[in-house]
Amino acid sequence: QVQLVESGGGLVQAGGSLRLSCAASGRTFSSYAMGWFRQAPEKEREFVAAIGWSVRTTAYADSVKGRFTISRDNAKNTVSLQMNSLTPEDTAVYYCAAREVTGGSRREDEYPYWGQGTQVTVDS
């Protein structure tokens, strides 16, 4: 089992930036792929970005490609999501997720481990 804790959410003005972090603990983290998902009010949870671990591949939703960047720090067992050029459409609870394979996935049902989420609110 892997425990995930997100941080870095908050309130930001449109056009601004935030950096989310996800700290992982538990069994060996290096064998897990990671993903970021988000859920806006009255909407279904949607894929944002994913990154492999030993398999270093990345994927992004079309809505965030070019604005968001997912990265990892193996030594610190963390995964980050740098979010630039934020708009009100990015307002959501952002969740970090992990799966027990080395490659990432766009499907939330393929991630058994989830953090509690961190709120991102973009004004104007």
XYZ file of N, CA, C and O in Angstrom:
496
model
N 0.830 -1.178 0.000
C 0.000 0.000 0.000
C 0.880 1.250 0.000
O 1.951 1.261 0.599
N 0.396 2.277 -0.669
C 1.087 3.551 -0.739
C 0.164 4.623 -0.183
O -1.025 4.678 -0.513
N 0.713 5.487 0.662
C -0.023 6.631 1.179
C 0.418 7.880 0.428
O 1.615 8.107 0.236
N -0.547 8.685 0.025
C -0.284 9.865 -0.783
C -0.862 11.099 -0.101
O -1.994 11.072 0.372
N -0.090 12.170 -0.068
C -0.522 13.422 0.526
C -0.201 14.550 -0.440
O 0.959 14.788 -0.763
N -1.246 15.258 -0.873
C -1.073 16.389 -1.772
C -0.891 17.676 -0.979
O -1.396 17.814 0.133
N -0.207 18.621 -1.591
C -0.051 19.944 -1.008
C 0.170 20.949 -2.126
O 0.466 20.575 -3.256
N 0.026 22.215 -1.801
C 0.307 23.276 -2.748
C -0.908 23.950 -3.333
O -0.764 24.933 -4.071
N -2.097 23.458 -3.035
C -3.296 24.087 -3.546
C -3.561 25.413 -2.868
O -2.950 25.762 -1.860
N -4.485 26.169 -3.427
C -4.835 27.455 -2.867
C -5.584 28.306 -3.858
O -6.098 27.820 -4.860
N -5.638 29.581 -3.557
C -6.334 30.563 -4.378
C -5.325 31.324 -5.221
O -4.304 31.797 -4.715
N -5.624 31.457 -6.499
C -4.728 32.156 -7.406
C -5.565 32.918 -8.421
O -6.691 32.527 -8.748
N -5.029 34.018 -8.911
C -5.703 34.791 -9.937
C -5.483 34.175 -11.308
O -4.480 33.494 -11.550
N -6.427 34.406 -12.195
C -6.284 33.914 -13.557
C -4.973 34.391 -14.160
O -4.578 35.544 -13.998
N -4.318 33.491 -14.853
C -3.022 33.784 -15.432
C -1.857 33.456 -14.529
O -0.705 33.462 -14.978
N -2.147 33.147 -13.277
C -1.105 32.835 -12.325
C -0.683 31.381 -12.385
O -1.125 30.613 -13.238
N 0.165 31.015 -11.438
C 0.738 29.677 -11.403
C 0.658 29.088 -10.007
O 0.651 29.805 -9.005
N 0.588 27.784 -9.958
C 0.682 27.023 -8.725
C 1.492 25.771 -8.989
O 1.502 25.261 -10.114
N 2.120 25.286 -7.953
C 2.849 24.031 -8.038
C 2.313 23.085 -6.970
O 2.429 23.363 -5.778
N 1.723 21.986 -7.407
C 1.217 20.970 -6.511
C 2.271 19.899 -6.301
O 3.018 19.559 -7.223
N 2.304 19.358 -5.099
C 3.215 18.278 -4.785
C 2.451 17.115 -4.182
O 1.432 17.300 -3.519
N 2.960 15.935 -4.405
C 2.385 14.720 -3.854
C 3.509 13.920 -3.226
O 4.441 13.497 -3.925
N 3.437 13.734 -1.926
C 4.433 12.970 -1.195
C 3.922 11.551 -0.974
O 2.801 11.359 -0.502
N 4.743 10.588 -1.318
C 4.369 9.187 -1.214
C 5.155 8.491 -0.117
O 6.344 8.753 0.076
N 4.495 7.609 0.593
C 5.143 6.791 1.602
C 4.535 5.397 1.576
O 3.467 5.180 1.020
N 5.229 4.463 2.183
C 4.775 3.089 2.183
C 5.831 2.185 1.574
O 7.017 2.371 1.811
N 5.402 1.225 0.798
C 6.337 0.330 0.141
C 7.032 1.022 -1.018
O 6.693 2.145 -1.374
N 7.978 0.340 -1.570
C 8.870 0.913 -2.574
C 8.129 1.772 -3.589
O 7.267 1.294 -4.325
N 8.480 3.058 -3.627
C 7.809 4.001 -4.490
C 8.298 3.929 -5.922
O 7.561 4.284 -6.845
N 9.518 3.484 -6.104
C 10.122 3.506 -7.428
C 9.411 2.609 -8.433
O 9.607 2.768 -9.644
N 8.596 1.705 -7.975
C 7.890 0.800 -8.878
C 6.501 1.291 -9.261
O 5.781 0.595 -9.959
N 6.113 2.492 -8.836
C 4.775 2.999 -9.054
C 4.765 4.109 -10.096
O 5.619 4.983 -10.090
N 3.768 4.063 -10.945
C 3.460 5.190 -11.810
C 2.478 6.116 -11.094
O 1.720 5.685 -10.224
N 2.482 7.379 -11.462
C 1.679 8.381 -10.768
C 0.824 9.159 -11.752
O 1.192 9.345 -12.910
N -0.310 9.630 -11.257
C -1.190 10.453 -12.062
C -1.799 11.575 -11.250
O -1.856 11.518 -10.020
N -2.217 12.599 -11.952
C -2.987 13.694 -11.363
C -4.358 13.732 -12.029
O -4.455 13.679 -13.264
N -5.391 13.825 -11.212
C -6.759 13.971 -11.669
C -7.376 15.173 -10.976
O -6.849 15.658 -9.971
N -8.489 15.653 -11.501
C -9.177 16.759 -10.858
C -10.682 16.586 -11.001
O -11.168 15.933 -11.925
N -11.392 17.187 -10.065
C -12.842 17.122 -10.078
C -13.403 18.483 -9.710
O -13.211 18.960 -8.596
N -14.082 19.085 -10.655
C -14.751 20.354 -10.433
C -16.150 20.101 -9.888
O -16.699 19.002 -10.045
N -16.761 21.102 -9.244
C -18.110 20.914 -8.717
C -19.089 20.466 -9.797
O -19.105 21.004 -10.901
N -19.867 19.461 -9.484
C -20.898 18.928 -10.362
C -20.347 18.371 -11.668
O -21.061 18.262 -12.661
N -19.088 18.003 -11.670
C -18.488 17.364 -12.828
C -17.812 16.067 -12.406
O -17.480 15.873 -11.239
N -17.630 15.192 -13.375
C -16.924 13.948 -13.106
C -15.425 14.210 -12.968
O -14.888 15.167 -13.524
N -14.785 13.347 -12.234
C -13.336 13.450 -12.112
C -12.687 13.173 -13.465
O -13.079 12.250 -14.184
N -11.694 13.959 -13.808
C -11.068 13.837 -15.110
C -9.555 13.741 -14.989
O -8.941 14.252 -14.049
N -8.980 13.113 -15.975
C -7.541 12.956 -16.047
C -6.870 14.290 -16.326
O -7.363 15.099 -17.114
N -5.726 14.507 -15.687
C -4.944 15.710 -15.910
C -3.583 15.374 -16.509
O -3.219 15.868 -17.578
N -2.826 14.539 -15.813
C -1.481 14.210 -16.262
C -1.028 12.920 -15.602
O -1.524 12.534 -14.548
N -0.066 12.260 -16.217
C 0.486 11.034 -15.659
C 1.957 10.942 -16.013
O 2.412 11.504 -17.019
N 2.687 10.221 -15.180
C 4.105 10.006 -15.426
C 4.477 8.600 -14.993
O 4.036 8.122 -13.953
N 5.268 7.938 -15.806
C 5.800 6.654 -15.424
C 6.894 6.806 -14.392
O 7.317 7.927 -14.059
N 7.359 5.692 -13.863
C 8.426 5.746 -12.877
C 9.717 5.229 -13.491
O 10.517 6.014 -13.988
N 9.905 3.932 -13.452
C 11.065 3.410 -14.164
C 10.898 3.578 -15.673
O 11.889 3.732 -16.393
N 9.664 3.546 -16.143
C 9.356 3.884 -17.526
C 9.005 5.372 -17.553
O 7.937 5.771 -17.091
N 9.882 6.179 -18.089
C 9.742 7.633 -17.995
C 8.969 8.183 -19.178
O 9.537 8.761 -20.116
N 7.657 8.012 -19.085
C 6.751 8.578 -20.069
C 5.785 9.522 -19.376
O 5.488 9.372 -18.195
N 5.289 10.502 -20.110
C 4.315 11.449 -19.578
C 3.135 11.549 -20.520
O 3.244 11.291 -21.719
N 1.996 11.929 -19.966
C 0.791 12.139 -20.748
C 0.004 13.278 -20.120
O 0.027 13.464 -18.905
N -0.703 14.026 -20.962
C -1.477 15.166 -20.498
C -2.837 15.190 -21.162
O -2.991 14.793 -22.323
N -3.811 15.681 -20.418
C -5.098 15.975 -21.018
C -4.943 17.129 -21.997
O -4.116 18.027 -21.802
N -5.740 17.122 -23.045
C -5.655 18.187 -24.040
C -5.890 19.564 -23.424
O -5.307 20.557 -23.861
N -6.721 19.627 -22.399
C -7.070 20.900 -21.800
C -5.923 21.549 -21.033
O -5.963 22.751 -20.767
N -4.908 20.777 -20.674
C -3.802 21.317 -19.890
C -2.469 21.230 -20.609
O -1.475 21.798 -20.132
N -2.420 20.546 -21.715
C -1.165 20.367 -22.432
C -0.584 21.722 -22.833
O -1.275 22.579 -23.361
N 0.687 21.896 -22.559
C 1.348 23.158 -22.830
C 1.318 24.124 -21.671
O 2.073 25.108 -21.669
N 0.458 23.884 -20.691
C 0.360 24.741 -19.508
C 0.829 24.043 -18.235
O 1.394 24.679 -17.355
N 0.563 22.754 -18.145
C 0.916 21.979 -16.961
C 2.097 21.078 -17.270
O 2.240 20.580 -18.391
N 2.912 20.830 -16.260
C 4.043 19.936 -16.395
C 4.105 19.012 -15.184
O 4.127 19.480 -14.050
N 4.128 17.719 -15.431
C 4.269 16.748 -14.358
C 5.727 16.325 -14.275
O 6.401 16.170 -15.299
N 6.217 16.156 -13.072
C 7.597 15.762 -12.870
C 7.709 14.929 -11.604
O 6.751 14.825 -10.829
N 8.855 14.343 -11.407
C 9.065 13.505 -10.231
C 10.444 13.739 -9.656
O 11.364 14.196 -10.336
N 10.577 13.396 -8.386
C 11.850 13.437 -7.689
C 12.001 12.087 -7.008
O 11.395 11.844 -5.963
N 12.778 11.221 -7.600
C 12.921 9.871 -7.070
C 13.497 9.856 -5.658
O 13.064 9.082 -4.809
N 14.484 10.707 -5.410
C 15.143 10.715 -4.112
C 14.194 11.106 -2.988
O 14.315 10.606 -1.866
N 13.262 11.998 -3.266
C 12.333 12.474 -2.248
C 10.966 11.805 -2.312
O 10.083 12.143 -1.522
N 10.790 10.881 -3.239
C 9.512 10.185 -3.406
C 8.349 11.163 -3.560
O 7.317 11.047 -2.891
N 8.525 12.122 -4.431
C 7.490 13.108 -4.673
C 7.203 13.242 -6.162
O 8.069 13.004 -6.999
N 5.986 13.622 -6.453
C 5.559 13.944 -7.802
C 4.925 15.325 -7.762
O 4.161 15.629 -6.844
N 5.247 16.144 -8.736
C 4.769 17.517 -8.752
C 3.980 17.801 -10.011
O 4.132 17.135 -11.030
N 3.135 18.808 -9.912
C 2.384 19.301 -11.059
C 2.530 20.810 -11.087
O 1.951 21.507 -10.256
N 3.321 21.300 -12.019
C 3.477 22.730 -12.216
C 2.368 23.218 -13.128
O 2.229 22.739 -14.258
N 1.582 24.164 -12.650
C 0.426 24.658 -13.381
C 0.632 26.133 -13.690
O 0.725 26.958 -12.779
N 0.693 26.454 -14.957
C 0.877 27.822 -15.412
C -0.333 28.281 -16.208
O -1.134 27.477 -16.671
N -0.446 29.583 -16.371
C -1.533 30.186 -17.150
C -2.888 29.661 -16.716
O -3.727 29.274 -17.535
N -3.120 29.661 -15.433
C -4.348 29.098 -14.883
C -5.563 29.938 -15.259
O -5.488 31.167 -15.356
N -6.668 29.255 -15.469
C -7.948 29.887 -15.776
C -8.994 29.382 -14.795
O -8.790 28.373 -14.117
N -10.144 30.059 -14.704
C -11.202 29.561 -13.817
C -11.641 28.135 -14.138
O -12.139 27.441 -13.247
N -11.461 27.691 -15.371
C -11.813 26.320 -15.734
C -10.920 25.297 -15.049
O -11.262 24.111 -15.024
N -9.809 25.735 -14.509
C -8.923 24.838 -13.783
C -9.318 24.676 -12.321
O -8.694 23.889 -11.599
N -10.312 25.408 -11.868
C -10.773 25.293 -10.490
C -11.323 23.896 -10.242
O -12.235 23.438 -10.935
N -10.767 23.219 -9.256
C -11.162 21.850 -8.959
C -10.391 21.364 -7.743
O -9.445 22.006 -7.286
N -10.806 20.221 -7.238
C -9.993 19.490 -6.283
C -9.057 18.600 -7.083
O -9.502 17.830 -7.939
N -7.784 18.702 -6.812
C -6.781 17.938 -7.531
C -6.318 16.766 -6.688
O -5.969 16.925 -5.518
N -6.316 15.596 -7.300
C -5.970 14.360 -6.617
C -4.717 13.741 -7.210
O -4.564 13.686 -8.431
N -3.877 13.259 -6.354
C -2.724 12.464 -6.732
C -3.100 10.993 -6.633
O -3.801 10.582 -5.709
N -2.649 10.193 -7.585
C -2.971 8.778 -7.602
C -1.752 7.961 -8.002
O -0.862 8.446 -8.702
N -1.726 6.712 -7.558
C -0.621 5.808 -7.855
C -1.155 4.459 -8.308
O -2.215 4.012 -7.861
N -0.403 3.816 -9.186
C -0.742 2.479 -9.635
C 0.496 1.599 -9.592
O 1.626 2.107 -9.650
N 0.274 0.293 -9.534
C 1.340 -0.658 -9.239
C 2.078 -1.156 -10.477
O 2.629 -2.252 -10.463
N 2.096 -0.374 -11.511
C 2.865 -0.678 -12.702
C 3.736 0.517 -13.016
O 3.528 1.612 -12.506
N 4.703 0.329 -13.885
C 5.671 1.385 -14.137
C 5.172 2.449 -15.101
O 5.692 3.566 -15.110
N 4.174 2.124 -15.915
C 3.645 3.066 -16.876
C 2.391 3.755 -16.365
O 1.575 3.156 -15.661
N 2.220 5.013 -16.711
C 1.056 5.772 -16.304
C -0.174 5.402 -17.117
O -0.112 4.690 -18.115
N -1.310 5.897 -16.659
C -2.575 5.629 -17.308
C -3.452 6.861 -17.240
O -3.330 7.680 -16.324
N -4.338 7.007 -18.214
C -5.328 8.073 -18.213
C -6.613 7.680 -17.507
O -7.484 8.526 -17.312
N -6.753 6.426 -17.129
C -7.986 5.910 -16.556
C -7.917 5.883 -15.040
O -7.046 5.242 -14.451
N -8.862 6.547 -14.397
C -8.852 6.621 -12.948
C -9.095 5.270 -12.293
O -8.609 5.025 -11.189
N -9.819 4.378 -12.973
C -10.093 3.076 -12.382
C -8.876 2.161 -12.391
O -8.934 1.055 -11.846
N -7.789 2.586 -12.983
C -6.555 1.823 -12.957
C -5.592 2.296 -11.877
O -4.466 1.807 -11.802
N -6.034 3.234 -11.053
C -5.227 3.738 -9.945
C -5.876 3.331 -8.627
O -6.901 3.897 -8.236
N -5.298 2.386 -7.912
C -5.904 1.952 -6.640
C -5.607 2.855 -5.453
O -6.331 2.794 -4.454
N -4.577 3.687 -5.538
C -4.174 4.503 -4.403
C -4.375 5.975 -4.709
O -3.929 6.474 -5.746
N -5.010 6.666 -3.770
C -5.380 8.067 -3.960
C -5.095 8.903 -2.730
O -5.232 8.427 -1.606
N -4.713 10.146 -2.949
C -4.632 11.100 -1.863
C -5.990 11.704 -1.558
O -6.999 11.384 -2.193
N -6.025 12.585 -0.575
C -7.272 13.211 -0.156
C -7.667 14.397 -1.023
O -8.807 14.851 -0.968
N -6.755 14.895 -1.815
C -7.042 16.004 -2.702
C -6.639 17.338 -2.111
O -6.577 17.513 -0.895
N -6.374 18.284 -2.980
C -6.066 19.649 -2.581
C -6.841 20.601 -3.486
O -6.905 20.412 -4.700
N -7.446 21.609 -2.879
C -8.311 22.523 -3.611
C -7.504 23.573 -4.350
O -6.630 24.226 -3.777
N -7.817 23.750 -5.608
C -7.260 24.821 -6.421
C -8.416 25.693 -6.885
O -9.355 25.204 -7.516
N -8.345 26.972 -6.570
C -9.374 27.921 -6.969
C -8.736 29.044 -7.759
O -7.795 29.686 -7.276
N -9.242 29.282 -8.948
C -8.724 30.323 -9.820
C -9.796 31.385 -9.984
O -10.879 31.106 -10.502
N -9.503 32.602 -9.556
C -10.448 33.717 -9.634
C -10.315 34.462 -10.950
O -9.250 34.480 -11.585
N -11.407 35.118 -11.307
C -11.479 35.976 -12.491
C -11.207 35.207 -13.768
O -10.415 35.624 -14.613
